[in-house]
């Protein structure tokens, strides 16, 4: 069966292998007589699923032993409140504005702490990351928050900032929802990484929070127990009933990542190489086409989310209709940016990007 | 295929029809070329799934038009904080203690408001509901909170209190996680009904909150936007990305409820009749056995969660091992109560309860 290629920004396409396995195990997981959705989260079957998923994620991302992996709920938007509740102590926190998502984060945080905007790319219409040297970091920030890949504007930090080198001792917190597990992560620079699962990880309704242990135990008294990182960590993410099925699917995706190969590369390195190739194929075509354009600074372009425009925007509706006809789904850009957006997460094969480029060429030829 | 019968208290057994349909649609929902997990929550496909699920729930429970149905996250434990954030205005709220779950609710609420314990059955070891006439309700409570079915202790309010008749004008809030959609609900007595989905509704990670519209807009300033009932309602539960797959499964379960028949009864009435029959079969056997016992007052016994004890508790391990061998899973009681517990939610067929009773008879005969 050949499925259409689905470029949704999230919830997003998942590996067919994973969906097939999930379907096959729906009524009976490994001879247990229960589907995963039907298992007590405290039973040995689900505990084994949960632990394997965490171990695989730790392996894929080389997460150091002094970081806890929390399986939470509410997505990045809930985390926008949960994070300052847990880390700010009501004091100052630095936020870097790079697009819609970091704007939302900073806005929500103002309820819980003194938000200082250390840098913003608003003047550039969020088309480049603010140069690290320009950041105005506070002396005493509880943390520095960045969104390391802006899903809507398609800008990505390809190298994370080294806060120490920028004169700050604060822990770096990254909202990496839309590129988590698409590339290695430099833990020497990151204290907290969080993200909604519905891009590279699995279904919506699961939030991953990876937090350095020394930052636990700072929650404001108003923090709901279910969202207190220390409480969640102490209870192995089972203080409240976790989203067990989403956790299981995430585990299948982690195993899929581990199985990937690309030439001599395996696992996340293979996935990253493929993501680099996919992005290069798409951006190179767009740049050379004369018919389409991407407005993001070349060194800040996201490998995951590629917004682009038809130079003749009166053709937008025809482009989307023909794309759908060609089996290329969910290419409409976010309403705040307009145009088109192709999200090419881990599960999008190179063949999908090639099909998109082929279609774009054909459309340009017939409408140019 | 005959599956074992799974008596888990939650996440819990789901109808086989539902699981089979979910498996069949895993890679391609209705010819869309996408699985439900892969759909944008803002696309027309998922919107149609979401709206149908809400419409079906409204039909099943006869939810009045002036109540909003919110599809949230975090389960009842998160709701223990989210509720007082939304409704208490920091003032007084009355809580009735009837078991572990209402105890947790009251404890968490103390962070946000002045909790008054209006009644408690602690002296009765949570084996009966406190008589309504004994409740000491406040004059000025922002709301009165009860847990209408205690999953751990197996006590259920078979008729909800009429607060007006008890001299209170406060809105009644019920945590009905473990019997929601197992029986009709008297909306003339209820202002807010909430529950985790992982009992009668679907997978964990989805919380249903059904709230009367006049109670929206009262959230404390510290309420995270993603958990502000008014914000959630205004955005049709899509302010943050909802748990789309859990929502879809819930929708399949609601359609399953609508399809049920029992004699001349259909839908929820049929499901309720079956639940009454299942509970009667199990309690009647236990009471008459001389070998097992249930310690809950007869008129307060839960139809959903049946805790029971072997009079000779040294046989507990043998009972559980033999039950598993007989295809009867997850019968161990909650650690705080001990003994056994059979949760017999909507999806547990009468045949499952009959199989349990047959096994219990056999075990009693061979170990008596």
XYZ file of C-alpha atoms in Angstrom:
736
model
C 0.000 0.000 0.000
C 1.308 3.452 -0.870
C -0.065 6.147 1.356
C -0.104 9.840 0.445
C 2.725 11.924 1.885
C 1.466 13.977 4.805
C 3.333 17.246 5.500
C 1.288 18.223 8.572
C 3.133 20.363 11.133
C 1.732 18.224 13.900
C 0.151 15.945 14.807
C 2.248 14.586 11.980
C 3.019 11.569 9.879
C 4.352 8.516 11.728
C 6.466 5.657 10.416
C 4.307 3.035 8.721
C 6.191 0.297 10.588
C 5.093 1.828 13.862
C 1.454 2.125 12.851
C 1.406 -1.424 11.548
C 2.867 -2.778 14.763
C 0.410 -0.753 16.845
C -2.495 -2.072 14.780
C -1.282 -5.655 15.094
C -0.930 -5.348 18.884
C -4.183 -3.449 19.436
C -6.123 -6.292 21.043
C -3.273 -8.290 22.520
C 0.142 -6.969 23.453
C 2.765 -9.722 23.474
C 0.353 -12.446 24.513
C -0.778 -10.537 27.611
C -4.424 -10.787 26.572
C -4.756 -7.005 26.807
C -4.255 -4.150 24.423
C -1.850 -1.461 25.668
C -4.727 0.990 26.116
C -6.352 -1.438 28.546
C -3.404 -2.036 30.843
C -3.082 -0.703 34.342
C -0.207 1.763 34.315
C 1.005 0.022 37.481
C 1.064 -3.470 36.020
C 4.291 -5.177 35.023
C 3.350 -5.139 31.330
C 2.996 -1.389 31.063
C 5.923 -0.730 33.383
C 8.123 -2.714 31.002
C 6.846 -0.680 28.033
C 7.441 2.572 29.890
C 10.924 1.693 31.052
C 12.001 0.460 27.624
C 10.778 3.668 26.007
C 12.748 5.787 28.457
C 15.875 3.665 28.041
C 15.644 3.928 24.260
C 15.165 7.686 24.353
C 18.138 8.026 26.705
C 20.224 5.978 24.309
C 19.119 7.867 21.185
C 19.742 11.304 22.677
C 22.671 10.309 24.928
C 20.849 11.808 27.899
C 23.228 12.010 30.877
C 22.372 10.071 34.031
C 21.848 13.272 36.020
C 18.845 14.258 33.879
C 15.341 12.975 34.569
C 13.001 12.142 31.709
C 9.408 13.077 32.569
C 6.404 11.888 30.562
C 3.830 14.616 31.128
C 0.676 16.057 29.568
C -0.624 19.348 28.193
C 1.867 19.966 25.405
C 4.253 22.881 25.112
C 1.431 25.369 25.707
C 0.738 23.965 29.166
C 4.494 23.772 29.719
C 4.673 27.520 29.109
C 3.088 27.870 32.555
C 4.421 24.699 34.148
C 8.035 25.635 33.440
C 8.084 29.015 35.223
C 6.032 27.469 38.047
C 8.821 24.942 38.487
C 11.944 26.963 37.804
C 11.449 30.703 38.174
C 10.992 30.975 41.942
C 8.972 34.031 40.975
C 12.145 35.912 40.112
C 13.607 36.990 36.791
C 13.780 34.779 33.728
C 15.280 35.642 30.349
C 13.298 34.879 27.206
C 14.544 35.052 23.637
C 11.833 35.804 21.075
C 12.300 34.077 17.750
C 8.755 33.449 16.503
C 5.205 32.636 17.533
C 6.070 29.873 19.961
C 8.639 31.734 22.013
C 6.296 34.733 22.045
C 3.606 32.578 23.587
C 6.065 31.178 26.107
C 7.176 34.616 27.246
C 3.622 35.916 27.468
C 2.431 33.030 29.635
C 5.500 33.226 31.889
C 4.721 36.828 32.869
C 2.034 35.461 35.177
C 4.649 33.657 37.261
C 7.877 35.629 37.037
C 9.652 38.760 35.877
C 10.181 38.112 32.181
C 13.123 39.895 30.578
C 13.286 39.761 26.792
C 16.968 39.192 26.160
C 16.718 39.270 22.377
C 14.092 39.360 19.673
C 13.973 38.921 15.920
C 10.674 40.719 15.498
C 12.305 43.428 13.368
C 13.406 40.675 11.000
C 9.876 39.236 10.935
C 11.257 36.079 12.597
C 13.262 35.145 9.514
C 16.600 34.704 11.323
C 17.763 33.840 14.823
C 19.070 36.862 16.761
C 22.874 36.649 16.796
C 24.005 35.174 20.114
C 26.445 38.051 20.643
C 23.514 40.473 20.683
C 21.629 38.829 23.551
C 21.166 41.037 26.624
C 21.227 38.395 29.333
C 20.361 39.225 32.929
C 22.908 38.787 35.694
C 20.516 36.881 37.907
C 18.082 35.013 35.691
C 16.547 31.816 37.072
C 16.854 30.456 33.549
C 17.144 31.463 29.904
C 14.360 30.196 27.633
C 14.622 29.686 23.904
C 12.572 27.899 21.276
C 15.238 26.056 19.338
C 13.015 25.377 16.337
C 10.081 27.632 15.516
C 7.483 25.427 13.825
C 5.539 28.289 12.289
C 8.371 30.548 11.094
C 10.747 27.764 10.120
C 13.851 29.073 11.928
C 16.128 26.700 13.808
C 19.130 27.033 16.091
C 21.606 24.701 14.446
C 24.004 25.203 17.321
C 22.651 25.936 20.761
C 23.988 29.001 22.585
C 26.802 28.535 25.073
C 25.399 30.667 27.866
C 28.614 30.588 29.899
C 30.501 32.063 26.925
C 27.796 34.747 26.728
C 28.378 35.669 30.360
C 25.372 33.968 31.945
C 25.405 31.271 34.615
C 21.721 30.566 34.161
C 20.467 27.170 33.015
C 19.347 27.036 29.406
C 15.805 25.801 28.789
C 14.817 24.833 25.273
C 11.389 24.264 23.825
C 12.457 21.776 21.189
C 8.993 20.375 20.402
C 9.408 20.369 16.656
C 12.977 19.119 16.288
C 13.444 16.919 19.357
C 14.958 13.593 18.298
C 15.715 14.873 14.797
C 19.388 15.525 15.667
C 21.740 15.053 18.608
C 21.434 17.435 21.525
C 24.410 19.060 23.275
C 23.623 18.452 26.944
C 26.644 20.476 28.068
C 24.610 23.527 27.034
C 21.106 22.477 28.040
C 19.542 22.139 31.482
C 15.947 21.497 30.449
C 14.589 20.327 27.104
C 10.851 19.971 26.615
C 8.469 19.341 23.815
C 5.100 18.073 22.736
C 5.366 14.613 21.225
C 3.225 15.208 18.156
C 6.073 15.997 15.744
C 8.891 13.449 15.804
C 7.853 11.333 18.774
C 4.276 10.134 18.563
C 0.695 11.166 19.281
C -0.397 14.452 20.805
C -1.201 14.413 24.508
C 2.305 13.481 25.624
C 4.893 16.062 26.661
C 8.514 15.129 27.214
C 10.438 17.111 29.820
C 14.107 16.284 30.264
C 15.405 18.113 33.294
C 18.715 18.250 35.125
C 18.242 16.874 38.617
C 19.641 19.872 40.479
C 16.722 21.947 39.161
C 14.092 19.788 40.848
C 12.439 20.952 44.040
C 12.092 24.649 43.184
C 8.383 24.691 42.353
C 6.219 27.600 43.474
C 3.626 26.611 46.118
C 0.833 27.174 43.579
C 2.157 24.454 41.276
C -0.368 21.640 40.830
C 1.133 18.429 42.227
C 0.647 16.676 38.905
C 2.887 19.273 37.266
C 5.593 19.592 39.921
C 8.718 18.220 38.232
C 10.008 16.812 41.502
C 6.758 14.991 42.238
C 6.583 13.666 38.695
C 10.224 12.535 38.838
C 9.850 10.844 42.224
C 6.880 8.888 40.920
C 8.449 7.825 37.613
C 5.869 9.947 35.770
C 3.028 8.010 37.392
C 1.855 10.428 40.076
C -1.220 10.820 37.920
C -2.169 8.229 35.312
C 0.124 8.940 32.372
C -1.052 8.912 28.745
C -0.122 5.259 28.448
C -0.957 4.681 24.816
C 0.949 7.753 23.648
C 3.915 6.638 25.768
C 3.778 3.215 24.092
C 3.646 4.706 20.588
C 6.585 6.961 21.480
C 8.449 3.828 22.515
C 7.738 2.204 19.145
C 9.022 5.347 17.425
C 12.214 5.289 19.502
C 12.776 1.685 18.439
C 12.182 2.729 14.834
C 14.818 5.461 15.198
C 17.281 2.924 16.549
C 16.669 0.638 13.558
C 17.359 3.296 10.931
C 20.455 3.123 8.751
C 21.810 5.491 6.116
C 25.015 4.282 4.523
C 27.342 3.477 7.413
C 25.263 5.507 9.861
C 22.727 4.036 12.261
C 20.071 5.296 14.645
C 19.834 9.035 15.257
C 22.915 9.718 13.132
C 21.171 8.055 10.188
C 17.982 9.982 10.856
C 19.891 13.247 11.057
C 21.753 12.562 7.802
C 18.458 11.874 6.086
C 16.948 15.045 7.530
C 19.905 17.065 6.210
C 19.487 15.511 2.769
C 15.722 16.106 2.760
C 16.092 19.755 3.744
C 18.848 20.352 1.194
C 16.773 18.843 -1.588
C 13.794 21.036 -0.808
C 15.574 24.331 -0.072
C 17.911 23.977 -3.062
C 15.002 23.476 -5.384
C 13.029 26.390 -3.897
C 16.020 28.763 -4.121
C 16.764 27.872 -7.723
C 13.172 27.754 -8.912
C 12.422 31.400 -9.518
C 8.806 30.377 -8.886
C 8.882 29.707 -5.139
C 10.737 31.400 -2.319
C 11.756 30.804 1.274
C 12.427 33.998 3.215
C 14.484 32.603 6.101
C 18.216 33.394 6.392
C 20.084 30.424 4.972
C 21.975 29.537 8.157
C 18.791 29.656 10.264
C 16.556 27.509 8.114
C 14.729 24.721 9.867
C 15.327 21.178 8.730
C 11.887 20.258 10.006
C 9.508 23.011 8.930
C 9.940 24.623 5.536
C 7.632 27.571 4.926
C 7.617 28.734 1.319
C 5.653 31.035 -0.930
C 4.559 31.011 -4.534
C 5.762 34.281 -5.994
C 2.358 34.501 -7.633
C 0.124 33.978 -4.631
C -3.052 33.948 -6.706
C -2.032 30.366 -7.526
C -2.120 29.219 -3.877
C -5.482 27.488 -4.036
C -4.628 25.731 -7.292
C -1.305 24.609 -5.805
C -2.975 23.083 -2.750
C -5.712 21.392 -4.756
C -3.267 19.912 -7.269
C -0.910 18.823 -4.485
C -3.695 16.954 -2.746
C -4.608 15.341 -6.046
C -0.968 14.258 -6.338
C -1.051 12.651 -2.865
C 0.747 15.478 -1.043
C -1.291 16.479 1.989
C -1.451 19.343 4.504
C 0.847 21.824 2.755
C -1.068 24.986 3.640
C 1.040 27.470 5.602
C 0.098 28.626 9.092
C -2.466 31.387 8.921
C -0.137 33.864 10.646
C 2.510 33.457 7.926
C 0.495 32.441 4.877
C 1.800 30.615 1.826
C 2.814 26.993 2.167
C 4.649 24.912 4.730
C 6.144 21.473 4.318
C 6.928 19.795 7.619
C 9.435 17.049 6.971
C 9.873 15.335 10.325
C 11.831 12.135 10.864
C 9.029 9.943 9.563
C 8.876 11.723 6.202
C 10.990 9.676 3.827
C 13.315 11.224 1.259
C 10.913 9.841 -1.343
C 8.214 12.091 0.066
C 10.359 15.206 -0.311
C 11.367 14.079 -3.803
C 7.695 13.662 -4.693
C 7.019 17.157 -3.379
C 9.875 18.668 -5.384
C 8.759 16.812 -8.508
C 5.254 18.117 -8.036
C 6.488 21.676 -7.438
C 8.559 21.515 -10.630
C 5.599 20.283 -12.611
C 3.325 22.937 -11.124
C 5.857 25.679 -11.877
C 6.261 24.452 -15.453
C 2.532 24.375 -16.082
C 1.769 27.664 -14.299
C 4.958 29.654 -14.951
C -10.678 -14.939 19.285
C -11.564 -15.055 22.961
C -9.563 -12.660 25.056
C -9.107 -12.966 28.808
C -11.427 -10.830 30.931
C -9.560 -7.825 32.278
C -10.839 -6.371 35.577
C -8.326 -3.502 35.743
C -9.533 -0.403 37.601
C -8.111 1.797 34.851
C -6.774 2.059 32.276
C -9.369 -0.625 31.698
C -10.805 -3.043 29.207
C -12.335 -1.534 26.080
C -14.972 -2.982 23.765
C -13.422 -5.355 21.238
C -15.439 -3.702 18.459
C -13.746 -0.409 19.257
C -10.254 -1.864 19.286
C -10.862 -3.713 16.042
C -12.112 -0.582 14.322
C -9.155 1.426 15.636
C -6.731 -1.209 14.371
C -8.411 -1.299 10.948
C -8.263 2.504 10.623
C -4.721 2.887 12.002
C -3.025 3.729 8.699
C -5.927 5.256 6.831
C -8.976 6.847 8.351
C -11.965 6.795 5.990
C -9.838 7.058 2.855
C -8.082 10.211 4.036
C -4.661 8.652 3.526
C -3.793 9.429 7.152
C -4.163 7.634 10.429
C -6.001 9.614 13.120
C -2.760 10.038 15.093
C -1.219 11.792 12.093
C -3.938 14.365 11.460
C -3.637 18.031 12.191
C -6.118 18.803 14.925
C -7.189 21.799 12.832
C -7.890 19.811 9.674
C -11.436 19.027 8.580
C -10.949 15.300 9.146
C -10.111 15.576 12.827
C -12.616 18.370 13.406
C -15.341 16.034 12.151
C -14.153 13.281 14.506
C -14.051 15.688 17.433
C -17.464 17.190 16.787
C -19.090 13.795 16.315
C -17.635 12.548 19.593
C -18.972 15.548 21.468
C -22.389 15.259 19.834
C -22.582 11.574 20.725
C -21.571 12.193 24.336
C -24.162 14.961 24.593
C -26.794 12.588 23.256
C -25.805 9.684 25.525
C -25.763 11.777 28.699
C -28.520 14.239 27.677
C -26.165 17.119 28.405
C -28.119 20.392 28.360
C -27.175 23.052 25.807
C -25.960 25.431 28.527
C -23.134 23.066 29.502
C -19.788 23.038 27.712
C -17.946 19.782 27.130
C -14.179 20.268 27.465
C -11.636 17.698 26.291
C -8.646 18.311 28.544
C -5.522 16.572 29.858
C -3.959 15.565 33.161
C -6.646 13.293 34.547
C -8.617 13.805 37.731
C -5.419 14.388 39.716
C -4.523 17.448 37.664
C -8.170 18.475 37.823
C -7.898 18.501 41.626
C -5.882 21.705 41.161
C -7.451 22.951 37.939
C -10.951 22.894 39.421
C -10.290 25.193 42.408
C -8.167 27.421 40.151
C -11.220 27.828 37.952
C -14.080 27.939 40.408
C -13.020 28.829 43.932
C -12.092 32.499 43.480
C -9.779 31.751 46.389
C -12.744 31.661 48.770
C -14.403 28.770 50.588
C -15.257 25.466 48.985
C -17.019 22.511 50.597
C -15.558 19.037 50.176
C -17.177 15.755 51.115
C -14.712 12.991 51.991
C -15.818 9.539 50.925
C -12.575 7.729 50.103
C -9.072 8.098 48.700
C -10.034 10.158 45.676
C -12.043 12.806 47.455
C -9.309 12.978 50.095
C -6.779 13.773 47.392
C -9.098 16.352 45.887
C -9.569 18.162 49.173
C -5.855 18.088 49.981
C -4.845 19.581 46.644
C -7.576 22.232 46.791
C -6.161 23.655 50.045
C -3.449 25.328 47.983
C -6.022 27.438 46.174
C -8.938 27.987 48.516
C -10.373 27.612 51.997
C -11.435 23.980 52.101
C -14.272 23.107 54.445
C -14.893 19.412 55.009
C -18.679 19.210 54.999
C -18.863 15.500 55.720
C -16.595 12.501 55.972
C -16.988 8.747 56.189
C -13.531 8.164 57.640
C -15.024 6.738 60.845
C -16.760 4.139 58.690
C -13.512 3.346 56.877
C -15.118 4.660 53.676
C -17.602 1.791 53.552
C -20.720 3.961 53.180
C -21.562 7.417 51.865
C -22.188 9.963 54.628
C -25.954 10.515 54.866
C -26.890 13.672 52.987
C -28.800 14.997 55.971
C -25.580 15.017 58.003
C -23.616 17.284 55.658
C -22.479 20.555 57.224
C -22.598 22.792 54.175
C -21.205 26.329 54.260
C -23.442 29.307 53.634
C -21.090 30.847 51.099
C -19.233 28.031 49.369
C -18.011 28.661 45.829
C -18.919 25.034 45.167
C -19.498 21.672 46.829
C -17.211 18.868 45.647
C -17.982 15.166 45.839
C -16.529 12.044 44.300
C -19.644 10.236 43.153
C -17.911 6.871 42.766
C -14.803 6.010 44.763
C -12.769 3.638 42.591
C -10.637 2.324 45.440
C -13.233 1.921 48.180
C -16.095 0.880 45.903
C -18.727 3.261 47.244
C -21.084 5.054 44.863
C -23.720 7.762 45.148
C -26.680 6.140 43.457
C -28.633 9.359 43.733
C -26.770 12.659 43.682
C -27.456 15.103 46.515
C -29.979 17.861 45.954
C -27.972 20.732 47.396
C -30.897 23.146 47.346
C -32.898 20.766 49.531
C -29.877 20.603 51.853
C -29.892 24.397 52.177
C -26.986 25.254 49.888
C -27.077 27.423 46.779
C -23.595 26.339 45.731
C -23.003 24.507 42.477
C -22.347 20.791 42.850
C -19.113 19.505 41.326
C -18.703 15.769 40.876
C -15.574 13.785 40.160
C -17.288 10.963 38.313
C -14.178 9.478 36.671
C -15.034 5.887 37.385
C -18.769 5.830 36.649
C -19.165 8.549 34.019
C -21.250 7.204 31.136
C -22.237 4.098 33.091
C -25.640 5.540 34.003
C -27.686 8.682 33.305
C -26.700 11.861 35.108
C -29.195 14.256 36.717
C -28.062 17.631 35.406
C -30.602 19.474 37.532
C -28.303 18.659 40.463
C -24.872 18.984 38.831
C -22.983 22.074 37.719
C -19.653 20.455 36.844
C -18.888 16.806 36.120
C -15.325 15.754 35.416
C -13.415 12.570 35.009
C -10.396 10.858 33.546
C -11.331 8.860 30.467
C -9.520 5.641 31.341
C -12.497 3.827 32.872
C -15.618 3.870 30.718
C -14.539 6.278 27.997
C -11.214 5.389 26.442
C -7.458 5.745 26.891
C -5.747 7.612 29.704
C -4.523 11.105 28.912
C -7.972 12.540 28.225
C -10.029 14.336 30.875
C -13.646 15.229 30.302
C -14.952 18.360 32.008
C -18.623 19.181 31.553
C -19.282 22.618 32.973
C -22.294 24.901 33.170
C -21.601 28.020 31.153
C -22.322 30.517 33.923
C -19.326 29.142 35.834
C -16.838 30.063 33.117
C -14.678 33.155 33.495
C -13.913 32.843 37.206
C -10.363 31.517 36.963
C -7.695 32.761 39.341
C -4.974 34.823 37.609
C -2.443 32.051 38.271
C -4.414 29.554 36.171
C -2.386 28.313 33.204
C -4.132 29.380 29.997
C -4.298 25.790 28.812
C -6.334 24.909 31.911
C -8.638 27.943 32.069
C -12.082 26.512 31.413
C -13.179 29.675 29.617
C -10.148 29.637 27.312
C -10.592 25.943 26.624
C -14.313 26.418 25.927
C -13.780 29.401 23.621
C -11.284 27.393 21.598
C -13.387 24.225 21.324
C -10.757 22.382 23.410
C -8.045 23.265 20.894
C -6.246 26.106 22.639
C -3.419 23.633 23.036
C -3.157 20.542 20.853
C -5.660 18.103 22.340
C -4.944 14.380 22.817
C -6.412 13.642 19.403
C -6.112 9.876 19.387
C -7.676 9.504 22.825
C -10.492 11.812 21.707
C -11.042 9.607 18.640
C -11.135 6.412 20.707
C -13.587 8.063 23.102
C -15.742 8.838 20.079
C -15.670 5.189 19.011
C -16.684 4.190 22.540
C -19.595 6.658 22.495
C -20.779 5.131 19.222
C -20.473 1.698 20.799
C -22.631 2.849 23.723
C -25.256 4.120 21.286
C -25.320 0.745 19.497
C -25.932 -1.305 22.648
C -29.257 -3.023 23.220
C -30.572 -5.008 26.161
C -34.091 -6.315 25.652
C -36.153 -3.301 24.616
C -33.530 -0.875 25.924
C -30.952 0.874 23.768
C -27.881 3.040 24.283
C -27.052 4.190 27.792
C -30.244 2.662 29.189
C -29.121 -0.740 27.883
C -25.615 -0.221 29.269
C -27.018 0.764 32.651
C -29.334 -2.255 32.768
C -26.387 -4.510 31.998
C -24.293 -2.800 34.679
C -27.062 -3.357 37.236
C -27.273 -7.025 36.262
C -23.507 -7.481 36.405
C -23.230 -5.875 39.842
C -26.160 -7.898 41.197
C -24.659 -11.139 39.957
C -21.335 -10.448 41.627
C -22.529 -8.957 44.926
C -25.236 -11.610 45.368
C -22.718 -14.362 44.945
C -20.207 -12.745 47.303
C -22.825 -12.132 50.011
C -24.090 -15.692 49.851
C -20.741 -17.393 49.523
C -19.558 -17.513 53.115
C -16.069 -17.581 51.582
C -15.794 -14.005 50.273
C -17.039 -10.715 51.648
C -17.697 -7.159 50.553
C -17.681 -4.662 53.426
C -19.553 -1.785 51.797
C -23.067 -0.841 52.952
C -25.514 -2.424 50.525
C -27.101 0.816 49.334
C -23.701 2.438 48.698
C -22.063 -0.311 46.711
C -20.467 0.695 43.471
C -21.690 -0.893 40.263
C -18.286 -0.294 38.735
C -15.683 -1.239 41.343
C -16.292 -4.237 43.558
C -13.674 -4.685 46.280
C -13.921 -8.021 48.027
C -11.939 -10.138 50.460
C -11.299 -13.819 50.921
C -12.200 -14.572 54.520
C -9.035 -16.607 54.613
C -6.540 -14.079 53.331
C -3.675 -16.563 53.280
C -5.278 -17.778 50.043
C -4.915 -14.419 48.285
C -1.879 -15.330 46.212
C -3.348 -18.649 45.152
C -6.586 -16.916 44.199
C -4.802 -14.405 41.989
C -2.588 -17.023 40.357
C -5.492 -19.369 39.632
C -7.629 -16.475 38.359
C -4.951 -15.464 35.892
C -4.686 -19.067 34.778
C -8.439 -19.016 34.209
C -8.157 -15.880 32.032
C -9.329 -13.420 34.688
C -6.819 -10.563 34.887
C -5.947 -7.705 37.246
C -8.076 -8.688 40.232
C -5.641 -7.594 42.931
C -7.116 -4.972 45.247
C -5.632 -1.525 45.680
C -2.734 -1.593 48.113
C -4.482 0.812 50.488
C -7.450 -1.548 50.889
C -5.969 -4.961 50.182
C -7.863 -8.036 49.087
C -9.345 -8.153 45.613
C -11.145 -5.720 43.356
C -13.130 -6.458 40.236
C -13.761 -3.394 38.122
C -16.684 -4.111 35.843
C -16.963 -1.043 33.643
C -19.268 -0.739 30.638
C -16.972 -2.754 28.402
C -16.978 -5.780 30.721
C -19.638 -8.134 29.370
C -21.992 -10.064 31.615
C -20.135 -13.164 30.431
C -16.995 -11.801 32.076
C -18.726 -11.386 35.421
C -20.293 -14.824 35.052
C -16.836 -16.282 34.363
C -15.517 -14.552 37.484
C -18.357 -15.859 39.639
C -17.896 -19.368 38.238
C -14.209 -19.205 39.030
C -14.852 -17.854 42.523
C -17.298 -20.713 43.183
C -14.793 -23.258 41.974
C -12.008 -21.725 44.039
C -14.204 -21.669 47.153
C -15.191 -25.288 46.632
C -11.613 -26.448 46.235
C -10.198 -24.307 49.049
C -13.114 -24.133 51.454
